[in-house]
XYZ file of C-alpha atoms in Angstrom:
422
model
C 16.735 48.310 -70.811
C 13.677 50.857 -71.003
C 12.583 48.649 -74.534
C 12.830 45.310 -72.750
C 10.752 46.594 -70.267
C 7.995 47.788 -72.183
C 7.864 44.836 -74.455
C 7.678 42.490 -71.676
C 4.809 44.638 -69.847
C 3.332 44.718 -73.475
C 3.424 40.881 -74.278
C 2.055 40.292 -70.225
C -0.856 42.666 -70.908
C -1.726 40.807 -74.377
C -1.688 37.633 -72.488
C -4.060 38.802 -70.075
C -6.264 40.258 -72.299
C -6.391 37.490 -74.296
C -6.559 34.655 -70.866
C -9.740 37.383 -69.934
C -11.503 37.140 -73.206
C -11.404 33.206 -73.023
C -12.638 33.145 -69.616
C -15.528 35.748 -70.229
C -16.597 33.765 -72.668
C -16.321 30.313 -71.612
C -17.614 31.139 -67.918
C -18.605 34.985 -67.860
C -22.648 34.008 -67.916
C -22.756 31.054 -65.343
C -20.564 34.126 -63.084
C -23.087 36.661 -63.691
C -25.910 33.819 -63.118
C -24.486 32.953 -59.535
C -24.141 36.530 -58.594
C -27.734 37.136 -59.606
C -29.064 34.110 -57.590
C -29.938 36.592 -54.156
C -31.349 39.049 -56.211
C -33.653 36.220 -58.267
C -34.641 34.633 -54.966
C -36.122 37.701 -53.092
C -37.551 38.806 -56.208
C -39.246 35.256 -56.915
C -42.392 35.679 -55.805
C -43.441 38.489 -58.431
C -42.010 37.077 -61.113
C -42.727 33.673 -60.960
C -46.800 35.220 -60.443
C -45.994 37.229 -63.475
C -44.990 34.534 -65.662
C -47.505 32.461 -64.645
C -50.482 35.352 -65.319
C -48.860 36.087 -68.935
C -48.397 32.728 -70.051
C -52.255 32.087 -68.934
C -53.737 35.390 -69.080
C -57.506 33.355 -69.835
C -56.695 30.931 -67.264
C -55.699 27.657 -69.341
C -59.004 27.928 -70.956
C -60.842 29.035 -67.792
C -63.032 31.993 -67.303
C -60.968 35.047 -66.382
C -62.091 35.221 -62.642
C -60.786 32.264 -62.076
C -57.675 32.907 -63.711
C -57.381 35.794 -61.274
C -57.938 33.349 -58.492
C -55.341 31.467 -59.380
C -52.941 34.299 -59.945
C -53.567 35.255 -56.432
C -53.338 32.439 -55.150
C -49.464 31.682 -56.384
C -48.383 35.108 -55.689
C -49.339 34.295 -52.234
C -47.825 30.770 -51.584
C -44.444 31.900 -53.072
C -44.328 35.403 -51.087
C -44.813 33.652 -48.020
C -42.631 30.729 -48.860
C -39.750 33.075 -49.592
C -40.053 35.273 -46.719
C -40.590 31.837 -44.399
C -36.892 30.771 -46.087
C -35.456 34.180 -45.455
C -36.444 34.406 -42.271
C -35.433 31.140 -41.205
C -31.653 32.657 -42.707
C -32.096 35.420 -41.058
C -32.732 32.938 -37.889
C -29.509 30.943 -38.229
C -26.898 34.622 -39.483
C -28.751 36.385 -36.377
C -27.806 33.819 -33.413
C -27.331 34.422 -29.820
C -23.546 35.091 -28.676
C -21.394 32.221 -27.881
C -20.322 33.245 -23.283
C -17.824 30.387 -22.450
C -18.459 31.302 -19.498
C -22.408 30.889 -18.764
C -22.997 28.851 -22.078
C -25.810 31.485 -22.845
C -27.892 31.228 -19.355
C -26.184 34.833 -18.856
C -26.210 33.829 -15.010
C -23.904 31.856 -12.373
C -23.831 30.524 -9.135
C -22.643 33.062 -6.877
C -18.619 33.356 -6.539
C -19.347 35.102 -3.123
C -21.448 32.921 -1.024
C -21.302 29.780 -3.385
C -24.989 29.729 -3.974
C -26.214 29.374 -0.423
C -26.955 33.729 -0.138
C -25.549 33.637 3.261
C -22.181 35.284 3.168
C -20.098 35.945 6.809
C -18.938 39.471 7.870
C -16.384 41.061 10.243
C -16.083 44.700 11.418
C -12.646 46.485 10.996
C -10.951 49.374 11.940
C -13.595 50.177 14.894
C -12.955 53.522 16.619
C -14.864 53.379 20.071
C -15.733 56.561 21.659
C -14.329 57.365 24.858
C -15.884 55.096 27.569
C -17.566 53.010 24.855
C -17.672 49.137 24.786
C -17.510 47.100 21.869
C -21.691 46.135 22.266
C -23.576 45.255 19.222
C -25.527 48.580 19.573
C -22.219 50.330 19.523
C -20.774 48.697 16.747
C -24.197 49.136 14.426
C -23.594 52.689 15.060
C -20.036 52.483 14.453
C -20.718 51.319 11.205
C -24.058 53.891 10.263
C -21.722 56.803 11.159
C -18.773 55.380 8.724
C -16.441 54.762 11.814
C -16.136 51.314 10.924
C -16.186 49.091 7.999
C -18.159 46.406 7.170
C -16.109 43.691 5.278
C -17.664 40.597 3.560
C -15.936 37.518 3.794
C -16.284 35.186 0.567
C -17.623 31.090 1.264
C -13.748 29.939 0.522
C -12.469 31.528 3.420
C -12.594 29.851 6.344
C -11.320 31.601 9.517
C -12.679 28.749 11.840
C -14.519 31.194 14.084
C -18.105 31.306 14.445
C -19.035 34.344 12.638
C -22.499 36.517 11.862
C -23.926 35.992 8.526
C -25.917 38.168 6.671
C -27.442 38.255 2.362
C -24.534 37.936 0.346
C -24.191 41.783 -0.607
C -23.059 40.133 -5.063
C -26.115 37.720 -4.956
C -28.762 39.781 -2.852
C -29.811 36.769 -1.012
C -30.525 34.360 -4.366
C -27.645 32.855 -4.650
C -26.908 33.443 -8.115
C -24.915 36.383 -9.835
C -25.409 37.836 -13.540
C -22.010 36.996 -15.786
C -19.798 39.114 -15.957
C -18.946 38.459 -19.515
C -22.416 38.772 -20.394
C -22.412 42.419 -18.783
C -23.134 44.971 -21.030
C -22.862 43.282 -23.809
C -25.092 42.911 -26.962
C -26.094 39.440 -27.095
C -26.693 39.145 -30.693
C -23.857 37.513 -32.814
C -24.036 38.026 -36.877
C -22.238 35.012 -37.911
C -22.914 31.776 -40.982
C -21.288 28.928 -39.053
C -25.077 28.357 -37.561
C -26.636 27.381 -41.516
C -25.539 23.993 -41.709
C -24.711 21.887 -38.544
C -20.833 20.745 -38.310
C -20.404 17.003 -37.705
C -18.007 17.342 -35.281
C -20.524 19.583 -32.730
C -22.937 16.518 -32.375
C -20.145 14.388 -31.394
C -18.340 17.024 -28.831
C -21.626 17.261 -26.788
C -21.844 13.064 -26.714
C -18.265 13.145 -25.681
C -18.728 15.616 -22.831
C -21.943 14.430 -21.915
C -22.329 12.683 -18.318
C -23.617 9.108 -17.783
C -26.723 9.493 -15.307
C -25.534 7.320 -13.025
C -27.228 8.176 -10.209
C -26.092 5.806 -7.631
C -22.079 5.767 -8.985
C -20.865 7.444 -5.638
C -22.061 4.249 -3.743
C -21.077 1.387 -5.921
C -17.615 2.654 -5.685
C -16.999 1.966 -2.219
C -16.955 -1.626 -3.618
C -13.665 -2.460 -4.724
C -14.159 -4.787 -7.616
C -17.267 -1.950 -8.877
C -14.500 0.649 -8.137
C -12.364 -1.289 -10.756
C -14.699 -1.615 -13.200
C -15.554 2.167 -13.781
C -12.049 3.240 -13.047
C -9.814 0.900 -15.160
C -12.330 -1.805 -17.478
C -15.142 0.541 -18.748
C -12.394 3.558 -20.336
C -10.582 0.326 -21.993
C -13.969 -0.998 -23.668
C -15.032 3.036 -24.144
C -11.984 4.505 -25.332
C -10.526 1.280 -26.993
C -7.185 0.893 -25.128
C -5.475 -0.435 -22.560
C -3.952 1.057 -19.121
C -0.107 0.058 -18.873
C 0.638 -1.416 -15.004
C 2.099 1.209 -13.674
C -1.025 3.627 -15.099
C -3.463 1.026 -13.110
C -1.634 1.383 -10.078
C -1.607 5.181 -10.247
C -5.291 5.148 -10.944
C -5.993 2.555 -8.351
C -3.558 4.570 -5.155
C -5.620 7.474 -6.414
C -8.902 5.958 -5.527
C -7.416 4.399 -2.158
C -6.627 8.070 -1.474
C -10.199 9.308 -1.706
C -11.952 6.307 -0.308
C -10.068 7.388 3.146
C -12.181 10.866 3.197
C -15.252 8.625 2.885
C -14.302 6.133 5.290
C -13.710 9.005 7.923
C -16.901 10.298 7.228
C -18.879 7.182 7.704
C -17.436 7.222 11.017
C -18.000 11.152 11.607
C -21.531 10.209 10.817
C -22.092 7.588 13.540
C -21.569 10.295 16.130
C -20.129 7.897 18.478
C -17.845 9.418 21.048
C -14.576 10.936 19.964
C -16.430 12.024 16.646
C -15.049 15.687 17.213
C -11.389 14.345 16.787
C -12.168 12.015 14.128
C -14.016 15.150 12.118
C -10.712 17.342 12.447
C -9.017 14.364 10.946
C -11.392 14.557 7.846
C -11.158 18.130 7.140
C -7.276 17.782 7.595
C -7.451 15.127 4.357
C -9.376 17.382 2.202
C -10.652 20.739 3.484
C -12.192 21.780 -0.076
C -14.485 19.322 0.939
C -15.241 18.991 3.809
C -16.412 22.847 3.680
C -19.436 22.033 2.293
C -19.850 18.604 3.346
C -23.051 18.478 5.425
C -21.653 15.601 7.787
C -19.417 18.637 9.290
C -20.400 20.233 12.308
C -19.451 23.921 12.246
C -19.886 25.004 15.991
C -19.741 21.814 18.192
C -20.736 23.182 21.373
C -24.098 24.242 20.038
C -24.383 21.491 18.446
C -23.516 19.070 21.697
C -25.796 20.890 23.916
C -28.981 21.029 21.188
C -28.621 17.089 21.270
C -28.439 16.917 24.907
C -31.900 19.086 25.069
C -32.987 16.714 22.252
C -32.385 13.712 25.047
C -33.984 15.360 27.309
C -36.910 16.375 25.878
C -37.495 12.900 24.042
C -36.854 11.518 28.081
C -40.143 13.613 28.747
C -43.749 12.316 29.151
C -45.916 13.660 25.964
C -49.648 14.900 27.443
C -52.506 13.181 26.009
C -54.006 14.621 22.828
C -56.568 17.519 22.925
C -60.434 15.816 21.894
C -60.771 18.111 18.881
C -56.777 18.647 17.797
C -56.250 17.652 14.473
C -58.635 16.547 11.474
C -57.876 13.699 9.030
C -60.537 12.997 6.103
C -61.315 9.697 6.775
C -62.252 7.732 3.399
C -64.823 5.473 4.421
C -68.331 7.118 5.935
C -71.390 5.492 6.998
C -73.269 6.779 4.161
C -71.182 4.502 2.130
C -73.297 1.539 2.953
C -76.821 1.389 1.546
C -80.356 1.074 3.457
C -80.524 -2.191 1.701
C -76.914 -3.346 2.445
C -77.570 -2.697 6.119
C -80.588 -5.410 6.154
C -77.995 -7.706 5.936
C -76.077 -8.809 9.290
C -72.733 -9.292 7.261
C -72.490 -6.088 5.598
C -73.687 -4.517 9.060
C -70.441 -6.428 10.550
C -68.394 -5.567 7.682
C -69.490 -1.583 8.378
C -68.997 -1.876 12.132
C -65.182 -3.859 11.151
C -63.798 -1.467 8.870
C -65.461 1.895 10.684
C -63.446 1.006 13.819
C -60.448 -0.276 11.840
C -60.509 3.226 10.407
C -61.118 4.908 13.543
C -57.943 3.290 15.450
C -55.742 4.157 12.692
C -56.185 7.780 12.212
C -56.171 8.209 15.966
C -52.754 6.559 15.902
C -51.634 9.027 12.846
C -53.059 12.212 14.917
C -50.759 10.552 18.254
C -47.771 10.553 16.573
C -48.356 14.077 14.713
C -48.944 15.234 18.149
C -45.985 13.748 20.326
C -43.876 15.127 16.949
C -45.551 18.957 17.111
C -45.367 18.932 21.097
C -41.848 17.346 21.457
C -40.478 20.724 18.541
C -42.596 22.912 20.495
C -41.047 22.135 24.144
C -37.540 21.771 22.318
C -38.267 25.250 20.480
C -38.902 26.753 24.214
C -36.062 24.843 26.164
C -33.551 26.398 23.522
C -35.172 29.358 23.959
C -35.156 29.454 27.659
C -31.432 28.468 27.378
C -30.358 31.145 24.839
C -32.227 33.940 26.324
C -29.386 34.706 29.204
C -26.004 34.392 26.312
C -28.059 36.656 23.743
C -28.433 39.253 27.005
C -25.428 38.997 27.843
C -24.096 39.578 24.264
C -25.908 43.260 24.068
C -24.601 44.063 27.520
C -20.883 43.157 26.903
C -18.160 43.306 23.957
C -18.281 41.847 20.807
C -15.324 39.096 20.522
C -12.510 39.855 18.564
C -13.025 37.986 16.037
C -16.002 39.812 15.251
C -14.966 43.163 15.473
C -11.421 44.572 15.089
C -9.949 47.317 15.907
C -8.037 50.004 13.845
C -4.657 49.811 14.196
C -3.777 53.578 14.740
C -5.689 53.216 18.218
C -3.703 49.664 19.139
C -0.277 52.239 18.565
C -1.723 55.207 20.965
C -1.742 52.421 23.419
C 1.889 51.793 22.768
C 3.657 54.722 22.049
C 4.688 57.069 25.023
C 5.570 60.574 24.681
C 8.978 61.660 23.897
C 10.219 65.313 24.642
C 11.780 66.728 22.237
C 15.189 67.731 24.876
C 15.536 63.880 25.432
């Protein structure tokens, strides 16, 4: 058994020595060749130069300055040639890292406030002092002395109270927040997929890429439009066709949307009853209609403001100060020459167009003042009208759904005393 062994681990070593011999010969140099190819092409420059010198060390006949010259001259172009290639390698291997999250911006739109930097607050587990009311004084002291916490409330979360806002504590106010992934991290990537451009990546960006079809949102309220992008143009794009019961699917799914839009067409006339009709739309989709614009957060305010707005648009505007307001006018009457004005036409033509002007920017400063003085009185009626609720705000209690209390002082109020002998 030991002999069988050793002659078959005899004859398999023969046959490899014998398989290597034909192989180093056949293919051995064009190996050692490829593996030399780095090595050739950084060292390049200098040899090609020195080649070049020794096979023309007069300078093909020239004198041997010039021969110099010229010596120079290609050790330059091919230094900086190579070193342009290698660092154009060096370019594509040393790439910036791939963030699926922030495709390389290393920056998002704030998770906390949704971009808007405004984020809403409430106060919990407030401890008032004895014979201490709930004022905003109070509570700002509350909070200063760590009696009470201040707790952020992200934009998803809607409590349907009118809340304080304050600069989103994530975003400081911008509206945008660094990526997390990104966060200390290196963002340098050593990688070779970046030499040669894949097929495939040119075609993935076409295929995600959106149509700018900036008016899209209001051909679909057209039906047959509607039809068109929903159910023709993916059968001419994508080459197939929708089975019936696909189409209908499609088509109930757009009838479902179309009934938030038609809602809000009719929130946006403001006629009466809108209020009830605008609980109706957030009711179909309250994603949203949370940061739909047409949606009127605090309806009281907003009620009253365009009452004051009635009023003061009711109101008689004062005429215009003499001297309030400047507009450069473009025509002067240095535009005319002395020897235009000897003649009666252009003199009428002057007088025409002068006045012409004249009316019209009076007109433009008239309507810039009724707009200025119609804000400013609104600006003060609001004012006037505010002053009393923000006074009385300071002097009493913050609502509860501002400011809540801790729930170890709701249980004092509770509990009685027990003796221990009962």
């Amino acid at each position: 058994m030991g002999r069988g062994t050793e002659k078959m681990l005899k004859a398999a070593k023969q046959f490899a020595d014998t398989q290597y011999k034909k192989l180093t010969a056949r293919y051995g140099q064009q190996m050692i060749d490829l593996l030399e190819l780095p090595i050739r092409l950084v060292l390049s420059p200098f040899t090609i130069a020195i080649d070049v010198a020794g096979s023309a060390p007069r300078g093909f006949g020239l004198p041997e300055l010039a021969s110099k010259i010229s010596f120079s001259a290609i050790f330059l172009v091919a230094t900086l040639g190579t070193y342009d290639i290698a660092l154009e390698l060096g370019k594509k291997v040393v790439c910036q890292r791939n963030c699926s999250t922030c495709n390389g911006w290393q920056a998002l739109r704030c998770t906390m406030c949704k971009g808007t930097g405004k984020v809403h607050y409430q106060v919990k587990n407030y401890n008032p002092r004895s014979g201490e009311r709930a004022t905003a004084d109070c509570v700002a002291e509350a909070i200063f002395e760590n009696r009470a916490e201040l707790v952020h409330l992200p934009a998803a979360i809607n409590l349907s109270v009118p809340l304080p806002s304050k600069d989103c504590p994530t975003c400081d106010g911008t509206g945008v927040m660094g990526c997390p992934e990104c966060k200390h991290k290196l963002q340098v990537r050593i990688s070779a997929d970046e030499i040669m451009e894949p097929p495939w990546k040119a075609y993935n960006v076409m295929r995600k890429m959106d149509y700018p079809y900036e008016n899209i949102v209001h051909s679909m309220r057209d039906p047959k439009i509607a039809a068109f992008w929903l159910i023709t143009m993916p059968q001419i794009m994508g080459g197939f066709n929708f089975d019936e019961d696909v189409k209908q699917k499609i088509w109930w799914s757009y009838e479902e949307s179309m009934r938030y839009d038609q809602l809000r067409d009719l929130v946006a006339e403001r006629k009466p009853g809108w209020e009830h009709l605008q609980n109706a739309l957030i009711s179909v989709d309250p994603v949203r209609a949370r940061d739909d614009p047409v949606i009127v957060k605090n309806i009281p305010y907003y009620k009253a403001k365009k009452a004051l707005e009635a009023e003061v648009l009711n109101l008689d505007v004062p005429p215009r100060p003499q001297n309030w307001g400047e507009i450069d006018l473009p025509l002067k009457a240095s535009s005319w020459t002395e020897e235009e004005l000897k003649d009666p036409a252009k003199v009428l033509e002057m007088t025409s167009l002068l006045t012409a002007q004249r009316e019209i920017a009076d007109n433009i400063l008239d309507a810039q003042w009724e707009a200025k003085w119609r804000q400013d009185k609104l600006n003060d009626l609001l004012k006037e009208k505010l002053q009393p609720y923000l006074r009385s705000v300071d002097k009493a209690g913050l609502p509860q759904s501002i400011v809540t209390r801790s729930h170890d002082q709701g249980n004092k109020k509770t509990t009685r005393r027990r003796w221990f002998f009962f």
